[in-house]
Coordinates of N, CA and C and ligand atoms in Angstrom, one line a residue:
X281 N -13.4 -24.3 2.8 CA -12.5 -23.7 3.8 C -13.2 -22.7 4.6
X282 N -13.2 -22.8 6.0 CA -13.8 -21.8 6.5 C -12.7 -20.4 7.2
X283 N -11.5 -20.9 7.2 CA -10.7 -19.3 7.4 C -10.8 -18.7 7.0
X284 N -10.6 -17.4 7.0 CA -10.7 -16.5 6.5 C -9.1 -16.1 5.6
X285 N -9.0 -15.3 4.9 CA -7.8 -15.4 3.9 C -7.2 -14.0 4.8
X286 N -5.7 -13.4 4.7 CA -5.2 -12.5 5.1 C -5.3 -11.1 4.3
X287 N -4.8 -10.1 5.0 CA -4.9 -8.9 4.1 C -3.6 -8.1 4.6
X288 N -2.7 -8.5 3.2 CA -1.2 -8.1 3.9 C -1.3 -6.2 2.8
X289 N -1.2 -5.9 3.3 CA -1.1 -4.5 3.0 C 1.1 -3.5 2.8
X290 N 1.4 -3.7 1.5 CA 2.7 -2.9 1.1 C 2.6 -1.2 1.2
X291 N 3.5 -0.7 2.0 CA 3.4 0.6 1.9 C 4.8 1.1 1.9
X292 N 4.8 2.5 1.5 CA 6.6 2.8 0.9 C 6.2 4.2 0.0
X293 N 7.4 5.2 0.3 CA 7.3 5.9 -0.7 C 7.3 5.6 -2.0
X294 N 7.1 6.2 -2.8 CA 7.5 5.9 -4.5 C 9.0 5.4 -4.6
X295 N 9.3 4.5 -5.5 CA 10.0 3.6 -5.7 C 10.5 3.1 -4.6
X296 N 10.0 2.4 -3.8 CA 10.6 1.7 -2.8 C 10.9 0.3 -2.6
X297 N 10.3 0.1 -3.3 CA 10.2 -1.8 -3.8 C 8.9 -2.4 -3.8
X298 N 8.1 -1.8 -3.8 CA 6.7 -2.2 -3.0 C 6.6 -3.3 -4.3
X299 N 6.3 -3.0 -5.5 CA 6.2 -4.1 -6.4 C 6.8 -5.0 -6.9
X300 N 8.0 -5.1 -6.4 CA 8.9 -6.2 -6.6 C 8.6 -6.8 -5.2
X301 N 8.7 -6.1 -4.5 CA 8.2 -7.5 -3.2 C 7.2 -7.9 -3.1
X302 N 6.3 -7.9 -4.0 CA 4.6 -8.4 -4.3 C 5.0 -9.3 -4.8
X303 N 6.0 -9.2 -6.1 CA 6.2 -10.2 -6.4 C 6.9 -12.1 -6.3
X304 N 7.7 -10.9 -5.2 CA 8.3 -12.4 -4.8 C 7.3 -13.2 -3.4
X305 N 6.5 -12.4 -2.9 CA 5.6 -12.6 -2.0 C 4.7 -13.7 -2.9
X306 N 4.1 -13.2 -3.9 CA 3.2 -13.7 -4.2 C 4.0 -15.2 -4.8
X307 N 5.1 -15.1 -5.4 CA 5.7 -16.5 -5.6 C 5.7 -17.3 -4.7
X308 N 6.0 -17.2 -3.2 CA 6.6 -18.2 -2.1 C 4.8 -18.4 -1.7
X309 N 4.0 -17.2 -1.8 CA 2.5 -17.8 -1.1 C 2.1 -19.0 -2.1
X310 N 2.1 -18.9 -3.4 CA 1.6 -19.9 -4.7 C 2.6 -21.2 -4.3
X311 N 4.0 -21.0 -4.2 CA 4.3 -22.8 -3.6 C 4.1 -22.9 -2.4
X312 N 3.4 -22.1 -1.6 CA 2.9 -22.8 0.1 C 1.3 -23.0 -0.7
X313 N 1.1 -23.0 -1.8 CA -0.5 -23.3 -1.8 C -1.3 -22.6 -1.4
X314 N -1.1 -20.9 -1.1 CA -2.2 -20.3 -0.5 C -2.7 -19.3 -1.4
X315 N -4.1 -20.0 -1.8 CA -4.8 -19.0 -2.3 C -5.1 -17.3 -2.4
X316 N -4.2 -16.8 -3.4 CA -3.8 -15.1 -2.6 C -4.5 -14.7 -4.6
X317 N -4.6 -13.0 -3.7 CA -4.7 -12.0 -5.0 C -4.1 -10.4 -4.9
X318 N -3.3 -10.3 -6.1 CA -2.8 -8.8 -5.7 C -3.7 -7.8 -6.3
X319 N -3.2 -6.9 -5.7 CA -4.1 -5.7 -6.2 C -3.1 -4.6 -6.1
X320 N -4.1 -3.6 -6.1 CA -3.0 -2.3 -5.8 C -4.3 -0.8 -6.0
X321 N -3.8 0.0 -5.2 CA -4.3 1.4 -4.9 C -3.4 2.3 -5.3
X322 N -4.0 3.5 -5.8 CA -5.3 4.2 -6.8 C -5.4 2.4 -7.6
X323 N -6.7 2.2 -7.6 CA -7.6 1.2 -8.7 C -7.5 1.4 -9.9
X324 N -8.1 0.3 -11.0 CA -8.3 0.7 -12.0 C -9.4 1.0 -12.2
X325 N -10.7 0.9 -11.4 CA -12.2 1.4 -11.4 C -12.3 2.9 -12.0
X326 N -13.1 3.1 -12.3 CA -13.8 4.4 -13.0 C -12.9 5.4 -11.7
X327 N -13.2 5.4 -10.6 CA -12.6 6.4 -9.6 C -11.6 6.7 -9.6
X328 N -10.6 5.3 -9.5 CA -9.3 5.3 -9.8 C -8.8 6.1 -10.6
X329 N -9.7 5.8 -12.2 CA -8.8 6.5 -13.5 C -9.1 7.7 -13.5
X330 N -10.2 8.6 -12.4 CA -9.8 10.1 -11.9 C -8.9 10.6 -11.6
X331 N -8.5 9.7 -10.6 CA -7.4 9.8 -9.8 C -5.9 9.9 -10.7
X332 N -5.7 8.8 -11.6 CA -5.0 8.9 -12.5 C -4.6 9.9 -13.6
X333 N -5.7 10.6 -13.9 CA -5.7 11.6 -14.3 C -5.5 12.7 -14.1
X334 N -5.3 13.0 -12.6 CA -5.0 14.1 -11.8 C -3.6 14.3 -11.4
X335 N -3.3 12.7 -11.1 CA -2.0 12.3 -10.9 C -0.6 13.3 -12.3
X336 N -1.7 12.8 -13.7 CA -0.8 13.5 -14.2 C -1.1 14.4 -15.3
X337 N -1.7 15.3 -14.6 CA -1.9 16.7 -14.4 C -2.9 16.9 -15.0
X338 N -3.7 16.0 -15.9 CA -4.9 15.7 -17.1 C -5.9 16.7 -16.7
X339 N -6.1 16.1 -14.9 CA -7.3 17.1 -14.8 C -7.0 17.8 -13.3
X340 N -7.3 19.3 -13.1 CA -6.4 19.9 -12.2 C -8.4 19.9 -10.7
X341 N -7.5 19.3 -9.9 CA -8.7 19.8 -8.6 C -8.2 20.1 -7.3
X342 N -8.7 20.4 -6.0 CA -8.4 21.0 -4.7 C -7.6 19.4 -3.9
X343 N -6.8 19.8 -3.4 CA -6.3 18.5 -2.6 C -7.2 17.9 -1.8
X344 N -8.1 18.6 -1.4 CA -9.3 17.7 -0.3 C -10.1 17.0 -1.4
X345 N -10.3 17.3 -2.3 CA -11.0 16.9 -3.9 C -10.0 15.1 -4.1
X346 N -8.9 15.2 -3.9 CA -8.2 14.6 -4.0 C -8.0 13.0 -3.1
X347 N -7.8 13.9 -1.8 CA -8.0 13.0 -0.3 C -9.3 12.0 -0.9
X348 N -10.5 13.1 -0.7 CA -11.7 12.2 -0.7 C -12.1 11.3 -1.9
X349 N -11.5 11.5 -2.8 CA -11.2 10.7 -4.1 C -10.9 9.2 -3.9
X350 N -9.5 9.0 -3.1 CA -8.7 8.1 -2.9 C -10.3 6.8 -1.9
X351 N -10.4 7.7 -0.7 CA -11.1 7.3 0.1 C -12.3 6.1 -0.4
X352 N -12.8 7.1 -1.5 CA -14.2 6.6 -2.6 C -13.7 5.4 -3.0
X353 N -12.1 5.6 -3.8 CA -11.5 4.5 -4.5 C -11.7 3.2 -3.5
X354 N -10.9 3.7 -2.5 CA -10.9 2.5 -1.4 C -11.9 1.8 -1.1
X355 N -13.2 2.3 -0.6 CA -14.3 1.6 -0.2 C -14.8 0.9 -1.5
X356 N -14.4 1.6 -2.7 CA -15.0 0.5 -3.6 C -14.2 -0.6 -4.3
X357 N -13.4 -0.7 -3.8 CA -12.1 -1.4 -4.2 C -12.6 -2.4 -3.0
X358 N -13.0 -1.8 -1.9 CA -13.4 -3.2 -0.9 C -14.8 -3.8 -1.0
X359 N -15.9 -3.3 -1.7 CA -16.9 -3.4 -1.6 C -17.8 -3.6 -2.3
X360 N -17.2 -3.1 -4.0 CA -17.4 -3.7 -5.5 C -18.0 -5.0 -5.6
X361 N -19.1 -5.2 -6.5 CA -20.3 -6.3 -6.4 C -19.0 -7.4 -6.9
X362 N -18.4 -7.3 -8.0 CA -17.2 -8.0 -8.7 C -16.2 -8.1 -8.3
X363 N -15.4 -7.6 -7.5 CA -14.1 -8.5 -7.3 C -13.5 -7.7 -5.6
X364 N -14.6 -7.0 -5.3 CA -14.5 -6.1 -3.6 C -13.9 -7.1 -2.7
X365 N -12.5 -6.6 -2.2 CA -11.8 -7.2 -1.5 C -12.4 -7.9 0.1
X366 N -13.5 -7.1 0.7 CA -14.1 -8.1 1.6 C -14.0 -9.4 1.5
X367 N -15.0 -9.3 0.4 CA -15.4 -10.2 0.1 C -14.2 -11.6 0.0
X368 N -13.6 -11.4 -1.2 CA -12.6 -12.1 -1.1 C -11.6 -12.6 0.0
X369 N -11.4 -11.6 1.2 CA -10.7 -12.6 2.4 C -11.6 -13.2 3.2
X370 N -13.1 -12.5 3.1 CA -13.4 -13.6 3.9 C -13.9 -15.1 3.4
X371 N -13.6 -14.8 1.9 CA -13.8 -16.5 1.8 C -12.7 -17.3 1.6
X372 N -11.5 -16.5 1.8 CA -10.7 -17.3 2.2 C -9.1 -17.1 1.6
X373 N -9.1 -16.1 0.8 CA -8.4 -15.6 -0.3 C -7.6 -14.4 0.3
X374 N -5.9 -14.7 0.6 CA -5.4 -14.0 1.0 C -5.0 -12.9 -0.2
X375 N -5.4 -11.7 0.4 CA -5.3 -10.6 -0.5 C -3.9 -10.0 -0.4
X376 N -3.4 -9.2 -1.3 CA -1.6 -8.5 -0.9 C -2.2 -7.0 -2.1
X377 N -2.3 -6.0 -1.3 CA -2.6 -4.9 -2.0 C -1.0 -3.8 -2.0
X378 N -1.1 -3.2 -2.9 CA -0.2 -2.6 -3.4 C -0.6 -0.5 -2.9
X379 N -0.4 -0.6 -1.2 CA -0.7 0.2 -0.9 C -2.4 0.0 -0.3
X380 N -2.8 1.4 0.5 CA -3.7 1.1 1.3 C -4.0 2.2 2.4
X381 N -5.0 2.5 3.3 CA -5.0 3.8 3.9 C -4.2 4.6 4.2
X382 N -2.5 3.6 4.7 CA -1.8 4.5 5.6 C -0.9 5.2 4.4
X383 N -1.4 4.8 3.1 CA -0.8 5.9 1.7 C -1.4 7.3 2.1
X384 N -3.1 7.2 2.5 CA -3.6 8.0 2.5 C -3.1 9.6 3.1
X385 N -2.7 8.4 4.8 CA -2.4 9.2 5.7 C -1.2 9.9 5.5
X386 N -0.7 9.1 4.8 CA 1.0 9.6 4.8 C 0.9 10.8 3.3
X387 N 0.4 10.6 2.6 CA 0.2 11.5 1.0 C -0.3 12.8 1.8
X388 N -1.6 12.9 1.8 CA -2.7 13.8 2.0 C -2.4 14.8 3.2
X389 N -1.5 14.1 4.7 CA -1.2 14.7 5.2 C -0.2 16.1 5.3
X390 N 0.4 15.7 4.0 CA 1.3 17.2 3.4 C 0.5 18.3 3.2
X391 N -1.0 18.0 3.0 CA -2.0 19.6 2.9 C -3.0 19.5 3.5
X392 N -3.1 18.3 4.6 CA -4.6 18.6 5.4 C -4.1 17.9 7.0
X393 N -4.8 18.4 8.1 CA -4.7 17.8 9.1 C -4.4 16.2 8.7
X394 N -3.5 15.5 9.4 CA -4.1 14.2 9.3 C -4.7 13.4 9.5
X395 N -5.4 13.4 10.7 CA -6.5 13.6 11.3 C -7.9 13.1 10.1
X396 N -7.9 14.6 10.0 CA -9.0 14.3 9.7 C -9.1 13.5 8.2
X397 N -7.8 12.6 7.5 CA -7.7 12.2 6.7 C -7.5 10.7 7.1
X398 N -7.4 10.1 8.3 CA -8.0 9.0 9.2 C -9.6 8.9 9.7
X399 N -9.8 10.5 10.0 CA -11.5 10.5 9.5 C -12.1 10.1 8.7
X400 N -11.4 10.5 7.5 CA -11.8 10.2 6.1 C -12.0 8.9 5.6
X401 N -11.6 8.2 6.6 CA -11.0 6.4 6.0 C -11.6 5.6 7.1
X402 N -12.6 6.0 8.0 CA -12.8 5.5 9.0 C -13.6 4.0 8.6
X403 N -14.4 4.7 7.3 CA -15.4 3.1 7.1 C -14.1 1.9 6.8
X404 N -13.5 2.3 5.9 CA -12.3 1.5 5.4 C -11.8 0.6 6.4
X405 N -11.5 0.9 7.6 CA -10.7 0.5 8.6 C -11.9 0.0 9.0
X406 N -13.0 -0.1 9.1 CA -14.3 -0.4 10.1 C -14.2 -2.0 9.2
X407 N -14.1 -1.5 7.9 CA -14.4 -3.0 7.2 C -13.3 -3.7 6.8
X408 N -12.3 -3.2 6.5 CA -11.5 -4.4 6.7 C -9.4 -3.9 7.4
X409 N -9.4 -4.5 8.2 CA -7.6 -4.1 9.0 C -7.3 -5.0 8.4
X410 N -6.0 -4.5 7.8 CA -4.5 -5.0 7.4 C -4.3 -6.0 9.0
X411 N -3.9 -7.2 8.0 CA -3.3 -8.1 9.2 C -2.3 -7.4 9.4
X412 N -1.5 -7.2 8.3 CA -0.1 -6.4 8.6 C 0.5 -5.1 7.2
X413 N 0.7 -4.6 7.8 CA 1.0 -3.2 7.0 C 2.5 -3.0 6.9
X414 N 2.9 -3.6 5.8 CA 4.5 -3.9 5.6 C 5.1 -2.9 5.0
X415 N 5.5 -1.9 5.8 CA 6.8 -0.5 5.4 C 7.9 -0.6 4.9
X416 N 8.7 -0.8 3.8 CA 9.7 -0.5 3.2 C 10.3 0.4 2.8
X417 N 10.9 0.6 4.1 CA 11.5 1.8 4.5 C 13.0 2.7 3.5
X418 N 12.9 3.2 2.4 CA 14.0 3.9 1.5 C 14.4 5.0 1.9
X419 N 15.4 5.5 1.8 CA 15.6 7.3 2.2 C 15.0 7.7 0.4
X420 N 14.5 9.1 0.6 CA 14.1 9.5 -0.7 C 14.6 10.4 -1.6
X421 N 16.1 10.3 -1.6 CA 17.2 9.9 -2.9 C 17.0 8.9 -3.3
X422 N 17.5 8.1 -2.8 CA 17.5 6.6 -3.3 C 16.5 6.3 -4.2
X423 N 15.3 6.4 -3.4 CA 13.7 6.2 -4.4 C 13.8 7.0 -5.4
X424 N 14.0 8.4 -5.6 CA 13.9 9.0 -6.7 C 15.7 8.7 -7.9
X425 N 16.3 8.6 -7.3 CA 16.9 7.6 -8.0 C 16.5 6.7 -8.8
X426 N 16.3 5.2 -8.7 CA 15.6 4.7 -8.6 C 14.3 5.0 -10.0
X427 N 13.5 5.9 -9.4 CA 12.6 6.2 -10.3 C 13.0 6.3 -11.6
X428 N 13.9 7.5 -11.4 CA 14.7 8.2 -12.8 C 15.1 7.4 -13.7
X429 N 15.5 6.2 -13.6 CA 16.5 5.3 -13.9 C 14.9 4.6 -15.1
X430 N 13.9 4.7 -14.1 CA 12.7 3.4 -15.1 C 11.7 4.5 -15.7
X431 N 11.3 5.6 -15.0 CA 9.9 6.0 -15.4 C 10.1 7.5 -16.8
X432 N 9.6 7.5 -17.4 CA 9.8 8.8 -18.6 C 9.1 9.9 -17.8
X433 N 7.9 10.2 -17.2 CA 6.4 10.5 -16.7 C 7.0 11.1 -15.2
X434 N 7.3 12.0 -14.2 CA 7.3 12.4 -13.7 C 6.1 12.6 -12.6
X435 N 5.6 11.6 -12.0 CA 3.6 12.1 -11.4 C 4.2 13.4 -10.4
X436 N 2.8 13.7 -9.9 CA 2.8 15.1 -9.0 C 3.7 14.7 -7.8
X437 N 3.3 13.4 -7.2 CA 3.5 12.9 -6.1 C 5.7 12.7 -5.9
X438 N 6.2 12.8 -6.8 CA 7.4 11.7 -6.7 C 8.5 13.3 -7.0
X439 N 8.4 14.5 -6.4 CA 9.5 15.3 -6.1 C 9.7 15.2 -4.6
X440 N 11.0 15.6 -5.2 CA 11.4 15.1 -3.5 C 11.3 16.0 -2.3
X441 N 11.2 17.1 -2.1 CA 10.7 17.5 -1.0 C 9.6 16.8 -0.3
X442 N 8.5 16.9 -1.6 CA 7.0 15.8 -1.1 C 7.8 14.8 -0.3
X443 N 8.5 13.8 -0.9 CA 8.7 12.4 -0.4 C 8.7 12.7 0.8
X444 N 10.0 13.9 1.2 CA 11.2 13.6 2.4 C 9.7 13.8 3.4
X445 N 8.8 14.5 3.3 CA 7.5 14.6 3.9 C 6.9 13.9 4.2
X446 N 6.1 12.7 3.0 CA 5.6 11.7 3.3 C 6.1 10.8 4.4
X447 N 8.0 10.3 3.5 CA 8.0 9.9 4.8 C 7.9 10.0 6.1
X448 N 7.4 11.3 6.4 CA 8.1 11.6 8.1 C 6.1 11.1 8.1
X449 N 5.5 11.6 7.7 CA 4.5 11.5 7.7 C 3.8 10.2 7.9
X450 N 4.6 8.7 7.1 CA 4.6 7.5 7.7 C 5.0 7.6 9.2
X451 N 5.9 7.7 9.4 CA 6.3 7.6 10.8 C 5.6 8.2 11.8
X452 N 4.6 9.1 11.4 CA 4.3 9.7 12.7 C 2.9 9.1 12.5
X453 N 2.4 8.1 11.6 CA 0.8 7.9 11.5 C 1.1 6.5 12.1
X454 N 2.6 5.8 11.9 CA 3.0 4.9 12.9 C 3.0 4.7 14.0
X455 N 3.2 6.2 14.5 CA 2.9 6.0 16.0 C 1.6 6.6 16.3
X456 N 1.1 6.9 15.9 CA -0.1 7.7 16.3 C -1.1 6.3 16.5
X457 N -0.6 5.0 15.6 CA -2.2 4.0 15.2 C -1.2 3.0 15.7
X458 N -0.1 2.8 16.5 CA 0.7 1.4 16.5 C -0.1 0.6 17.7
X459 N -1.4 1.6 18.7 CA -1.9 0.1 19.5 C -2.9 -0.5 18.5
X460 N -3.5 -0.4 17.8 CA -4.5 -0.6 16.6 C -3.9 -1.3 15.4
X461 N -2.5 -1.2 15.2 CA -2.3 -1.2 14.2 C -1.3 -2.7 13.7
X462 N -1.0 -3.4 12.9 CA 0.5 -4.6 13.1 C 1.5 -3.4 11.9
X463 N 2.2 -3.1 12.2 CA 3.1 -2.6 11.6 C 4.2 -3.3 11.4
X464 N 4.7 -3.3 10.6 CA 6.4 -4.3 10.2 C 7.0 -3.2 9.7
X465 N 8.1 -2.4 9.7 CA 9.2 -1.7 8.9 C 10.2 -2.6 8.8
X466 N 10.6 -2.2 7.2 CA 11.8 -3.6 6.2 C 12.6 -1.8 6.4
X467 N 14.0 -2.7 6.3 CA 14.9 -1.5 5.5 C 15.2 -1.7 4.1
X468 N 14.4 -0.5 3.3 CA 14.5 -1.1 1.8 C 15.5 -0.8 1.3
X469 N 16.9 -0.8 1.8 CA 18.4 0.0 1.4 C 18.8 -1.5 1.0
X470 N 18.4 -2.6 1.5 CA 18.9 -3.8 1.6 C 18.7 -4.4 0.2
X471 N 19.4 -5.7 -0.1 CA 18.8 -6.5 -1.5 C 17.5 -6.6 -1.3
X472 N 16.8 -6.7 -3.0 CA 15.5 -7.2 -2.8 C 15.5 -8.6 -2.1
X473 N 16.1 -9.6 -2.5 CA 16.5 -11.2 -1.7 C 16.2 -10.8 -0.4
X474 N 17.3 -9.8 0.3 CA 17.2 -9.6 1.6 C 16.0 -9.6 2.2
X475 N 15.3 -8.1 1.5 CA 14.0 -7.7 1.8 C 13.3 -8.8 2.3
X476 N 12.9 -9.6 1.1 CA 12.0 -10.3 0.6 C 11.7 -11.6 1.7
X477 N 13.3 -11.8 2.2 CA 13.6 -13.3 3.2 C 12.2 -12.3 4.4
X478 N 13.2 -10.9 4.8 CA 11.7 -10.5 6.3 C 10.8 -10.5 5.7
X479 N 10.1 -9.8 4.4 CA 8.9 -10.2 4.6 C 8.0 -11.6 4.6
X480 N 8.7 -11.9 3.7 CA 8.6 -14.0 4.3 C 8.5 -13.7 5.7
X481 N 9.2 -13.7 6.5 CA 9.1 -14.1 7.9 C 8.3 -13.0 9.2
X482 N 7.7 -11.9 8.5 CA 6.2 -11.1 8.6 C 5.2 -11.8 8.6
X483 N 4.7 -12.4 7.4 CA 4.2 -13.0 6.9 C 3.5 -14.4 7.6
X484 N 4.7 -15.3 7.0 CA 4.6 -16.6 7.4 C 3.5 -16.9 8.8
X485 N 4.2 -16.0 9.5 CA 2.9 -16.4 10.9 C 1.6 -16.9 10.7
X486 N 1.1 -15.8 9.6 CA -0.2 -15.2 9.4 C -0.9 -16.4 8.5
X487 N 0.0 -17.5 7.8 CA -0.6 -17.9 6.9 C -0.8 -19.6 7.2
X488 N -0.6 -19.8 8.2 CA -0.8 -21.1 8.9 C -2.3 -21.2 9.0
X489 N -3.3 -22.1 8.1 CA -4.7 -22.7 8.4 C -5.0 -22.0 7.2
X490 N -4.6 -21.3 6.2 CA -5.1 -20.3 5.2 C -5.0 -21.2 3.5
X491 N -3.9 -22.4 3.9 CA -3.1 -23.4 2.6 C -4.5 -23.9 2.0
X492 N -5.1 -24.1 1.0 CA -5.8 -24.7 0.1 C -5.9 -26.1 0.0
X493 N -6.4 -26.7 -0.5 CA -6.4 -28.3 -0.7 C -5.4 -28.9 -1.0
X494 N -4.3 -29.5 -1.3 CA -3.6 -29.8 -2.3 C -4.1 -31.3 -3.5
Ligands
LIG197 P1 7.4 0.8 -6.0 O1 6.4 -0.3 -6.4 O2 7.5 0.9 -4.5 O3 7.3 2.1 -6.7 P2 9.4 -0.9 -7.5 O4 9.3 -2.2 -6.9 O5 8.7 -0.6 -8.8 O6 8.9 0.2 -6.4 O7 10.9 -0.5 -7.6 C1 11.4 0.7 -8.1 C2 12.7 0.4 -8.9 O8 13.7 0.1 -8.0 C3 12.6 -0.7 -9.9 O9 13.4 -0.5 -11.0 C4 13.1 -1.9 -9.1 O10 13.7 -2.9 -10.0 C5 14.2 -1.2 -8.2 N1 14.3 -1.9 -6.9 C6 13.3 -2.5 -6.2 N2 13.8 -3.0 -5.0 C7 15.2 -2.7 -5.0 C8 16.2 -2.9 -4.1 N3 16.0 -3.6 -2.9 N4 17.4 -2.5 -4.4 C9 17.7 -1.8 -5.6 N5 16.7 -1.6 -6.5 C10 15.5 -2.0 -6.2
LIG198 P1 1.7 4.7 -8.6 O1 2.6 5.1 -9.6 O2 0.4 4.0 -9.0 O3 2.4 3.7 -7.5 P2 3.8 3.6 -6.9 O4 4.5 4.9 -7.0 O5 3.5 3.2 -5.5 O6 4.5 2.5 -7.7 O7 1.4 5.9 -7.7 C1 0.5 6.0 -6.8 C2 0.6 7.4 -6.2 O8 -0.6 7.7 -5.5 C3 1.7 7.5 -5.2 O9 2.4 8.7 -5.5 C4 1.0 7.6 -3.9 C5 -0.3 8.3 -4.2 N1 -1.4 7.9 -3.3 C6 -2.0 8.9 -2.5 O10 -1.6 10.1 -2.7 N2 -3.0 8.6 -1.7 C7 -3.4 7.3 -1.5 O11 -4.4 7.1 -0.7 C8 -2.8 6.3 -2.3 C9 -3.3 4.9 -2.2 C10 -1.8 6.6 -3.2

C-alpha cells in the first residue's frame, strides 16, 4: 500500500470520553478494514513513567520541568526505533492517539506563556499534524463527576479549578492554530452512541484509499 495511514488525534479534559471513543472508533475502523493503532500520551516509555510519577505526586519538580517532560515524551513516542508513530502512518497504519500537543497547550498553559509551550512542540508538529484533532467538549462538573464515580487516585491535573482553565485554554489554542490546524469539537454532554455516530462522520472522509487488502 502506498498511502499513507491517518493520524486522528482525541483531545478533552479529564474524563471526557476520550477513551471510550477510541474505542468505538477503533471498532468501526477494524470492520471498514483499516489498518489503525491506538496509543495514548503521557507514554509508557521510560519518560512517560516520569511523568507518571509526578502526576501522582511520587516525584515533586518545576512545571517547566514538566512542560518539557511531556514534549521529550512526544517526540519519542514519534520517533522511537520500535514502534515511533512516524513511522507507522507513513506506512500506512492509521494511528488514533489518546491525546497529543494540543494537551500540551491546553495543560501547561495554566503556568507558562503558551506560547512558548507551542515553541516547545515545534519539532512534534514539524514531523507529524493531526489529520484531525477531535475535541470532546464536557463542562468540568460533569468530567469530575464522572471521574469520582471510577477513579480511587485523585492526579494533580483533575481539580476543578485547573479543568475550568484548561478548558478555556483549549479554546483559545483553537483559535490561535485554526488556519494550520483541522479541529472538530463533539459535544461530549451527548450519548456516547451519539458522540461516536460524529466522530464516525469526522473521520470517515479521511479514510477513503487507507482500507487494507481484503
Ligand atoms: P477520558 O478518557 O477522557 O478520561 P473516559 O472515556 O475514561 O474519559 O470516560 C470517563 C468516564 O465517563 C467513564 O466512566 C465512562 O464510562 C464515562 N463516559 C464516557 N463517555 C460518556 C458519555 N458520553 N456520557 C456519560 N458517561 C460517559
Ligand atoms: P491520564 O489519566 O493518563 O489520562 P486521561 O485523564 O486523559 O484519561 O492523564 C493524563 C494527564 O496528563 C491529564 O491530566 C492531562 C495531562 N497532560 C498534560 O498535562 N500535558 C500533556 O502534554 C499531556 C499529553 C497530558
Amino acid at each position: 500500500m502506498n498511502q499513507k495511514g491517518n493520524f486522528i488525534v482525541f483531545e478533552g479534559i479529564d474524563g471526557s470520553g476520550k477513551s471510550t471513543q477510541i474505542h468505538y472508533l477503533i471498532e468501526h475502523l477494524r470492520k471498514e478494514n483499516v489498518p489503525c493503532y491506538a496509543t495514548m500520551e503521557p507514554t509508557d516509555s521510560p519518560i512517560g513513567s516520569v511523568i507518571h510519577n509526578i502526576m501522582t505526586g511520587r516525584i515533586k519538580t518545576d512545571n517547566k520541568v514538566i512542560a518539557a517532560l511531556f514534549a521529550a515524551d512526544r517526540l519519542d513516542h514519534l520517533l522511537n526505533e520500535v514502534n515511533g508513530l512516524a513511522a507507522k502512518v507513513e506506512n500506512g497504519t492509521t494511528v488514533i492517539s489518546d491525546r497529543y500537543y494540543f494537551s500540551s497547550y491546553a495543560y501547561h498553559a495554566v503556568d507558562m506563556p503558551m506560547d512558548w509551550v507551542i515553541q516547545a512542540n515545534e519539532q512534534s508538529a514539524q514531523i507529524l499534524r493531526p489529520t484531525v484533532n477531535i475535541f470532546i467538549d464536557v463542562d468540568p462538573d460533569t468530567a469530575l463527576e464522572r471521574i469520582a464515580k471510577n477513579r480511587f487516585e485523585r492526579e494533580l491535573f483533575e481539580k476543578r479549578s485547573r479543568l475550568i482553565q484548561v478548558r478555556e485554554n483549549y479554546l483559545k489554542a483553537f483559535d490561535k492554530l485554526k488556519d494550520i490546524e483541522n479541529i472538530v469539537c463533539i459535544d461530549g454532554n451527548q450519548t456516547p452512541e451519539q458522540i461516536a455516530d460524529q466522530v464516525w462522520a469526522a473521520v470517515y472522509p479521511f479514510i477513503q484509499g487507507t482500507k487494507g487488502e481484503l
